[in-house]
Amino acid sequence: MVEHDFRYTLFNPQHTLIECRALVPGRYQVTGNGGSIKKDDVLLVSLKGSKGLSMRLTVQTVRHLINPQGQWVATATGPAFKELEILTWQVKCDRCETQVDLEFAVDASLGNKARQPAATARLRELGWINEGERHVCPRCQANPS
């Protein structure tokens, strides 16, 4: 298994993601150019409408095309969103007042009740912790007062 980074960047135009579309929740068709994609490889792809979020897809099948050279089409599995929604919330550290614009993905079909757990999970990914209803940034965790 190899991990391939197809997140949006202008630094590597010969290694690009052309299209990623959901076939059904959790199953995707991905078209790309470059890389040596094989079954069971992991693709990191940017989420449409997001500034910095990505998702990990595991390749199930891949077909390398003759023309155009280097292009391939794969089916992959990943997060099962029925209706993807990208949200941005502002979160402030309750110790030092540092503020972060938290961008996170949530399945909109689950309603408002899914937003808080998705935001909390994304905060944890960024190194923040919750102390009850309080938020603590990574810097304050390293320097407890």
Coordinates of N, CA, C and O in Angstrom, one line a residue:
M1 N 0.8 -1.2 0.0 CA 0.0 0.0 0.0 C 0.9 1.2 0.0 O 1.8 1.4 0.8
V2 N 0.6 2.2 -0.9 CA 1.3 3.4 -1.0 C 0.3 4.5 -0.9 O -0.9 4.4 -1.3
E3 N 0.7 5.6 -0.3 CA -0.2 6.8 -0.2 C 0.2 7.8 -1.2 O 1.4 8.2 -1.3
H4 N -0.8 8.3 -2.0 CA -0.6 9.3 -3.1 C -1.3 10.6 -2.7 O -2.5 10.5 -2.4
D5 N -0.6 11.7 -2.8 CA -1.2 13.0 -2.4 C -1.7 13.7 -3.6 O -0.9 14.2 -4.4
F6 N -3.0 13.7 -3.8 CA -3.6 14.4 -4.9 C -4.4 15.7 -4.4 O -5.3 16.1 -5.1
R7 N -4.0 16.2 -3.3 CA -4.6 17.4 -2.8 C -4.3 18.5 -3.7 O -3.2 18.5 -4.3
Y8 N -5.2 19.5 -3.9 CA -5.0 20.6 -4.8 C -3.7 21.4 -4.5 O -3.5 21.9 -3.4
T9 N -2.8 21.5 -5.5 CA -1.6 22.3 -5.4 C -1.1 22.7 -6.8 O -1.4 21.9 -7.7
L10 N -0.5 23.8 -6.9 CA 0.0 24.2 -8.2 C 1.5 23.8 -8.3 O 2.1 24.1 -9.3
F11 N 2.0 23.2 -7.3 CA 3.5 22.8 -7.3 C 3.8 21.6 -8.1 O 4.9 21.4 -8.5
N12 N 2.8 20.7 -8.3 CA 3.0 19.5 -9.0 C 2.0 19.2 -10.1 O 1.1 18.3 -9.9
P13 N 1.9 20.0 -11.2 CA 0.8 19.9 -12.1 C 0.8 18.5 -12.9 O -0.2 18.2 -13.5
Q14 N 1.9 17.8 -13.0 CA 2.0 16.5 -13.7 C 1.4 15.4 -12.9 O 1.2 14.3 -13.4
H15 N 1.1 15.6 -11.6 CA 0.5 14.6 -10.7 C -0.8 15.2 -10.2 O -0.8 15.8 -9.1
T16 N -1.9 15.1 -11.0 CA -3.1 15.9 -10.6 C -4.3 15.0 -10.6 O -4.4 14.0 -11.2
L17 N -5.3 15.5 -9.8 CA -6.6 14.9 -9.8 C -7.5 15.6 -10.8 O -7.6 16.8 -10.8
I18 N -8.1 14.8 -11.7 CA -8.9 15.4 -12.7 C -10.4 15.5 -12.2 O -11.1 16.5 -12.4
E19 N -10.9 14.4 -11.6 CA -12.2 14.3 -11.2 C -12.4 13.3 -10.0 O -11.7 12.3 -10.0
C20 N -13.2 13.7 -9.1 CA -13.6 12.7 -8.0 C -15.0 12.9 -7.8 O -15.5 14.0 -7.4
R21 N -15.8 11.8 -8.0 CA -17.2 12.0 -7.8 C -17.8 10.8 -7.1 O -17.3 9.6 -7.2
A22 N -18.8 11.0 -6.3 CA -19.4 9.9 -5.5 C -20.3 9.1 -6.4 O -21.2 9.7 -7.1
L23 N -20.2 7.8 -6.4 CA -21.1 6.9 -7.1 C -22.3 6.6 -6.2 O -23.4 6.7 -6.6
V24 N -22.0 6.3 -5.0 CA -23.0 6.1 -3.9 C -22.2 6.5 -2.6 O -21.0 6.7 -2.7
P25 N -22.9 6.8 -1.5 CA -22.2 7.2 -0.3 C -21.1 6.1 0.0 O -21.4 4.9 0.2
G26 N -19.9 6.6 0.2 CA -18.8 5.7 0.5 C -18.0 5.1 -0.6 O -17.0 4.5 -0.5
R27 N -18.5 5.3 -1.9 CA -17.8 4.7 -3.1 C -17.7 5.8 -4.1 O -18.6 6.6 -4.4
Y28 N -16.4 6.0 -4.6 CA -16.1 7.1 -5.4 C -15.4 6.6 -6.8 O -14.8 5.6 -6.8
Q29 N -15.6 7.4 -7.8 CA -14.9 7.2 -9.0 C -13.9 8.4 -9.1 O -14.2 9.6 -9.0
V30 N -12.6 8.0 -9.3 CA -11.5 9.0 -9.3 C -10.8 8.9 -10.6 O -10.4 7.8 -11.0
T31 N -10.6 10.1 -11.3 CA -9.8 10.2 -12.5 C -8.6 11.0 -12.2 O -8.8 12.1 -11.6
G32 N -7.4 10.6 -12.5 CA -6.2 11.3 -12.2 C -5.2 11.2 -13.3 O -5.3 10.4 -14.2
N33 N -4.1 11.9 -13.1 CA -3.0 11.8 -14.0 C -1.7 11.8 -13.2 O -1.5 12.6 -12.3
G34 N -0.8 10.8 -13.5 CA 0.4 10.7 -12.8 C 0.3 9.7 -11.7 O -0.8 9.3 -11.3
G35 N 1.5 9.4 -11.1 CA 1.5 8.4 -10.0 C 1.4 7.0 -10.6 O 1.0 6.8 -11.7
S36 N 1.7 6.1 -9.8 CA 1.7 4.6 -10.1 C 0.6 4.0 -9.3 O 0.9 3.2 -8.3
I37 N -0.6 4.3 -9.6 CA -1.8 3.9 -8.7 C -2.0 2.4 -8.9 O -2.1 1.9 -10.0
K38 N -2.2 1.7 -7.7 CA -2.5 0.3 -7.7 C -3.6 0.0 -6.7 O -3.9 0.8 -5.8
K39 N -4.2 -1.2 -6.8 CA -5.2 -1.6 -5.8 C -4.7 -1.5 -4.4 O -3.5 -1.8 -4.2
D40 N -5.5 -1.1 -3.5 CA -5.2 -0.9 -2.1 C -4.3 0.3 -1.7 O -4.0 0.5 -0.6
D41 N -4.0 1.1 -2.7 CA -3.3 2.3 -2.5 C -4.3 3.3 -1.8 O -5.5 3.2 -2.0
V42 N -3.7 4.3 -1.2 CA -4.6 5.4 -0.6 C -4.3 6.7 -1.3 O -3.2 7.0 -1.6
L43 N -5.4 7.3 -1.6 CA -5.4 8.6 -2.3 C -5.9 9.7 -1.4 O -6.9 9.6 -0.8
L44 N -5.1 10.8 -1.2 CA -5.5 11.9 -0.5 C -6.0 12.9 -1.5 O -5.3 13.3 -2.4
V45 N -7.3 13.3 -1.3 CA -7.9 14.2 -2.3 C -8.6 15.4 -1.5 O -9.1 15.2 -0.5
S46 N -8.5 16.5 -2.2 CA -9.1 17.7 -1.6 C -10.7 17.6 -1.7 O -11.2 17.0 -2.6
L47 N -11.3 18.2 -0.7 CA -12.8 18.3 -0.7 C -13.2 19.6 -1.5 O -12.7 20.6 -1.1
K48 N -14.1 19.4 -2.4 CA -14.6 20.5 -3.2 C -15.3 21.6 -2.3 O -16.1 21.2 -1.4
G49 N -14.9 22.8 -2.4 CA -15.5 23.9 -1.6 C -14.8 24.1 -0.3 O -15.2 25.0 0.5
S50 N -13.7 23.4 -0.1 CA -12.9 23.5 1.1 C -11.6 24.2 0.9 O -11.0 24.1 -0.2
K51 N -11.1 25.0 1.9 CA -9.8 25.6 1.8 C -8.7 24.6 2.0 O -7.6 24.7 1.4
G52 N -8.9 23.7 3.0 CA -7.8 22.8 3.3 C -8.2 21.4 3.8 O -7.3 20.6 4.2
L53 N -9.4 21.0 3.6 CA -9.9 19.7 4.1 C -9.6 18.7 2.9 O -9.7 19.0 1.8
S54 N -9.3 17.5 3.3 CA -9.1 16.4 2.4 C -9.7 15.1 3.0 O -10.1 15.1 4.1
M55 N -9.8 14.1 2.1 CA -10.3 12.8 2.6 C -9.4 11.7 2.0 O -8.7 11.9 1.0
R56 N -9.4 10.6 2.7 CA -8.5 9.4 2.3 C -9.4 8.4 1.6 O -10.5 8.0 2.2
L57 N -9.1 8.0 0.4 CA -9.8 7.0 -0.3 C -8.9 5.8 -0.6 O -7.7 6.0 -0.9
T58 N -9.4 4.6 -0.4 CA -8.7 3.4 -0.7 C -9.1 2.8 -2.0 O -10.3 2.6 -2.3
V59 N -8.1 2.6 -2.9 CA -8.4 2.2 -4.3 C -8.8 0.7 -4.3 O -8.2 -0.1 -3.7
Q60 N -10.0 0.5 -4.9 CA -10.5 -0.9 -5.1 C -10.1 -1.5 -6.4 O -9.7 -2.6 -6.5
T61 N -10.3 -0.7 -7.5 CA -9.9 -1.1 -8.8 C -9.3 0.1 -9.5 O -9.6 1.2 -9.2
V62 N -8.4 -0.2 -10.5 CA -7.8 0.9 -11.2 C -7.6 0.5 -12.7 O -7.3 -0.7 -12.9
R63 N -7.8 1.4 -13.6 CA -7.7 1.1 -15.0 C -6.8 2.2 -15.6 O -7.1 3.4 -15.5
H64 N -5.6 1.9 -16.1 CA -4.7 2.8 -16.6 C -5.0 3.0 -18.1 O -5.2 2.0 -18.9
L65 N -5.1 4.3 -18.5 CA -5.6 4.6 -19.9 C -4.3 4.7 -20.8 O -3.3 5.2 -20.4
I66 N -4.5 4.3 -22.1 CA -3.4 4.4 -23.1 C -3.3 5.9 -23.5 O -2.3 6.4 -23.7
N67 N -4.5 6.5 -23.7 CA -4.5 7.8 -24.2 C -5.6 8.6 -23.4 O -6.7 8.2 -23.4
P68 N -5.3 9.7 -22.8 CA -4.0 10.3 -22.7 C -3.0 9.6 -21.8 O -3.4 9.0 -20.8
Q69 N -1.8 9.6 -22.2 CA -0.7 8.8 -21.5 C -0.6 9.3 -20.0 O -0.7 10.5 -19.7
G70 N -0.6 8.4 -19.1 CA -0.4 8.7 -17.7 C -1.8 8.8 -16.9 O -1.8 8.9 -15.7
Q71 N -2.9 8.9 -17.7 CA -4.2 9.0 -17.0 C -4.7 7.7 -16.6 O -4.5 6.7 -17.2
W72 N -5.5 7.7 -15.5 CA -6.1 6.5 -15.0 C -7.5 6.8 -14.4 O -7.8 7.9 -14.1
V73 N -8.3 5.8 -14.2 CA -9.6 5.9 -13.6 C -9.7 4.8 -12.6 O -9.3 3.6 -12.8
A74 N -10.1 5.1 -11.4 CA -10.1 4.2 -10.3 C -11.5 4.3 -9.5 O -12.1 5.3 -9.5
T75 N -11.9 3.2 -8.9 CA -13.0 3.2 -8.0 C -12.4 3.0 -6.6 O -11.4 2.3 -6.4
A76 N -12.9 3.7 -5.6 CA -12.3 3.8 -4.3 C -13.4 3.9 -3.3 O -14.5 4.3 -3.5
T77 N -13.0 3.5 -2.0 CA -13.9 3.6 -0.9 C -13.4 4.7 0.0 O -12.2 5.0 0.1
G78 N -14.3 5.3 0.7 CA -13.9 6.4 1.7 C -15.1 6.8 2.5 O -16.1 6.0 2.7
P79 N -15.1 8.0 3.1 CA -16.1 8.5 3.9 C -17.5 8.5 3.2 O -17.6 8.8 2.0
A80 N -18.5 8.1 3.9 CA -19.9 7.9 3.4 C -20.7 9.1 3.7 O -21.4 9.2 4.7
F81 N -20.6 10.2 2.8 CA -21.5 11.3 2.9 C -22.6 11.2 2.0 O -22.4 11.0 0.8
K82 N -23.8 11.4 2.5 CA -25.0 11.5 1.6 C -25.1 12.8 1.0 O -25.3 13.0 -0.2
E83 N -24.8 13.9 1.8 CA -24.8 15.2 1.4 C -23.7 16.0 2.1 O -23.9 16.4 3.2
L84 N -22.6 16.2 1.4 CA -21.4 16.8 2.0 C -21.7 18.3 2.2 O -22.1 19.0 1.3
E85 N -21.4 18.8 3.4 CA -21.4 20.2 3.7 C -20.1 20.6 4.4 O -19.7 19.9 5.3
I86 N -19.5 21.7 3.9 CA -18.3 22.2 4.5 C -18.7 23.5 5.3 O -19.4 24.4 4.8
L87 N -18.4 23.4 6.6 CA -18.7 24.6 7.5 C -17.5 25.2 8.1 O -16.5 24.5 8.3
T88 N -17.6 26.4 8.5 CA -16.5 27.1 9.2 C -17.1 27.7 10.4 O -18.0 28.5 10.4
W89 N -16.5 27.4 11.6 CA -16.9 28.0 12.8 C -15.7 28.6 13.5 O -14.5 28.2 13.3
Q90 N -15.9 29.7 14.2 CA -14.8 30.3 14.9 C -14.7 29.8 16.3 O -15.8 29.7 17.0
V91 N -13.5 29.3 16.7 CA -13.4 28.7 18.0 C -12.2 29.5 18.7 O -11.2 29.8 18.1
K92 N -12.5 29.8 20.0 CA -11.5 30.6 20.7 C -11.0 29.8 21.9 O -11.7 29.2 22.6
C93 N -9.6 29.9 22.1 CA -9.0 29.2 23.3 C -9.5 30.0 24.5 O -9.4 31.2 24.6
D94 N -10.0 29.2 25.5 CA -10.5 29.8 26.7 C -9.3 30.2 27.7 O -9.6 30.8 28.7
R95 N -8.1 29.9 27.4 CA -7.0 30.3 28.2 C -6.3 31.6 27.6 O -6.0 32.5 28.4
C96 N -5.9 31.5 26.3 CA -5.1 32.6 25.8 C -5.9 33.5 24.8 O -5.3 34.4 24.2
E97 N -7.1 33.2 24.5 CA -8.0 34.0 23.6 C -7.6 33.8 22.1 O -8.0 34.5 21.2
T98 N -6.7 32.8 21.8 CA -6.3 32.6 20.4 C -7.6 32.1 19.7 O -8.3 31.2 20.2
Q99 N -7.8 32.6 18.5 CA -9.0 32.2 17.7 C -8.6 31.5 16.4 O -7.6 31.8 15.8
V100 N -9.3 30.4 16.1 CA -9.1 29.7 14.9 C -10.4 29.6 14.1 O -11.5 29.5 14.7
D101 N -10.3 29.7 12.8 CA -11.5 29.5 11.9 C -11.4 28.0 11.6 O -10.7 27.6 10.7
L102 N -12.3 27.3 12.3 CA -12.3 25.8 12.1 C -13.2 25.4 10.9 O -14.4 25.6 10.9
E103 N -12.5 24.8 10.0 CA -13.2 24.3 8.8 C -13.4 22.8 9.0 O -12.5 22.1 9.3
F104 N -14.6 22.3 8.8 CA -14.9 20.8 9.0 C -16.0 20.4 8.0 O -16.8 21.2 7.5
A105 N -16.0 19.1 7.8 CA -17.0 18.5 6.9 C -18.0 17.7 7.7 O -17.6 17.1 8.7
V106 N -19.2 17.8 7.3 CA -20.3 17.1 8.0 C -21.3 16.5 6.9 O -21.4 17.1 5.9
D107 N -22.0 15.5 7.3 CA -23.0 14.9 6.4 C -24.3 15.7 6.7 O -24.9 15.6 7.8
A108 N -24.7 16.6 5.8 CA -25.8 17.5 6.0 C -27.1 16.7 6.2 O -28.1 17.2 6.8
S109 N -27.2 15.5 5.6 CA -28.4 14.8 5.7 C -28.7 14.3 7.1 O -29.8 13.9 7.4
L110 N -27.7 14.4 8.0 CA -27.9 14.0 9.4 C -28.5 15.2 10.3 O -28.8 15.0 11.4
G111 N -28.5 16.3 9.7 CA -29.1 17.5 10.4 C -28.1 18.2 11.3 O -26.9 17.8 11.4
N112 N -28.6 19.1 12.1 CA -27.8 19.9 13.0 C -27.1 19.1 14.1 O -26.1 19.5 14.6
K113 N -27.7 18.0 14.5 CA -27.1 17.2 15.6 C -25.8 16.6 15.2 O -25.0 16.2 16.1
A114 N -25.4 16.5 13.9 CA -24.1 16.0 13.5 C -23.0 17.0 13.5 O -21.9 16.7 13.4
R115 N -23.4 18.3 13.6 CA -22.4 19.3 13.4 C -21.4 19.4 14.6 O -20.2 19.5 14.4
Q116 N -21.9 19.4 15.8 CA -21.1 19.5 17.0 C -20.1 18.3 17.1 O -18.9 18.6 17.3
P117 N -20.5 17.0 16.9 CA -19.5 16.0 16.9 C -18.4 16.1 15.8 O -17.2 15.8 16.0
A118 N -18.8 16.5 14.6 CA -17.9 16.7 13.5 C -16.9 17.8 13.8 O -15.7 17.7 13.6
A119 N -17.4 18.9 14.4 CA -16.5 20.0 14.8 C -15.5 19.6 15.9 O -14.3 19.9 15.8
T120 N -16.0 18.9 16.8 CA -15.1 18.4 17.9 C -14.1 17.4 17.4 O -12.9 17.5 17.8
A121 N -14.4 16.6 16.5 CA -13.4 15.6 15.9 C -12.4 16.4 15.1 O -11.2 16.1 15.2
R122 N -12.8 17.4 14.4 CA -11.8 18.2 13.6 C -10.9 19.0 14.6 O -9.7 19.1 14.3
L123 N -11.4 19.5 15.6 CA -10.6 20.2 16.6 C -9.5 19.3 17.2 O -8.4 19.7 17.4
R124 N -9.9 18.1 17.5 CA -9.0 17.1 18.0 C -7.9 16.8 17.0 O -6.7 16.7 17.4
E125 N -8.2 16.7 15.7 CA -7.2 16.5 14.7 C -6.2 17.7 14.6 O -5.0 17.4 14.3
L126 N -6.6 18.9 15.0 CA -5.8 20.0 15.0 C -5.0 20.2 16.3 O -4.3 21.1 16.5
G127 N -5.2 19.3 17.2 CA -4.4 19.3 18.5 C -5.1 20.0 19.6 O -4.5 20.1 20.7
W128 N -6.3 20.5 19.4 CA -7.1 21.1 20.5 C -7.7 20.1 21.4 O -8.0 19.0 21.0
I129 N -8.0 20.5 22.7 CA -8.7 19.6 23.5 C -9.9 20.4 24.1 O -9.9 21.6 24.2
N130 N -10.9 19.6 24.6 CA -12.0 20.2 25.3 C -11.9 19.8 26.8 O -11.6 18.7 27.1
E131 N -12.1 20.8 27.6 CA -12.2 20.6 29.1 C -13.6 21.0 29.5 O -13.8 22.2 29.7
G132 N -14.5 20.1 29.4 CA -15.9 20.4 29.7 C -16.4 21.2 28.5 O -16.4 20.8 27.3
E133 N -16.8 22.5 28.7 CA -17.3 23.3 27.7 C -16.2 24.3 27.2 O -16.4 25.2 26.4
R134 N -15.0 24.1 27.7 CA -13.9 25.0 27.4 C -13.0 24.4 26.3 O -12.8 23.2 26.3
H135 N -12.4 25.2 25.5 CA -11.5 24.8 24.4 C -10.1 25.3 24.8 O -9.9 26.4 25.2
V136 N -9.1 24.4 24.6 CA -7.7 24.7 24.9 C -6.8 24.4 23.7 O -6.9 23.3 23.1
C137 N -6.1 25.4 23.2 CA -5.3 25.3 22.0 C -4.0 24.5 22.3 O -3.6 24.3 23.5
P138 N -3.3 24.0 21.3 CA -2.1 23.2 21.5 C -1.0 24.0 22.3 O -0.3 23.4 23.1
R139 N -0.8 25.3 22.0 CA 0.2 26.1 22.7 C -0.1 26.1 24.2 O 0.9 26.0 25.0
C140 N -1.3 26.3 24.6 CA -1.7 26.3 26.1 C -1.5 25.0 26.7 O -1.2 24.9 27.9
Q141 N -1.7 23.9 26.0 CA -1.5 22.6 26.5 C 0.0 22.3 26.8 O 0.3 21.7 27.8
A142 N 0.8 22.9 26.0 CA 2.3 22.7 26.1 C 2.8 23.5 27.3 O 3.8 23.2 27.9
N143 N 2.1 24.7 27.5 CA 2.6 25.6 28.6 C 1.4 25.8 29.6 O 0.8 26.9 29.6
P144 N 1.1 24.8 30.4 CA 0.0 25.0 31.4 C 0.3 26.1 32.4 O 1.4 26.2 32.8
S145 N -0.8 26.9 32.7 CA -0.6 28.0 33.6 C -1.2 27.7 35.0 O -2.0 26.9 35.2

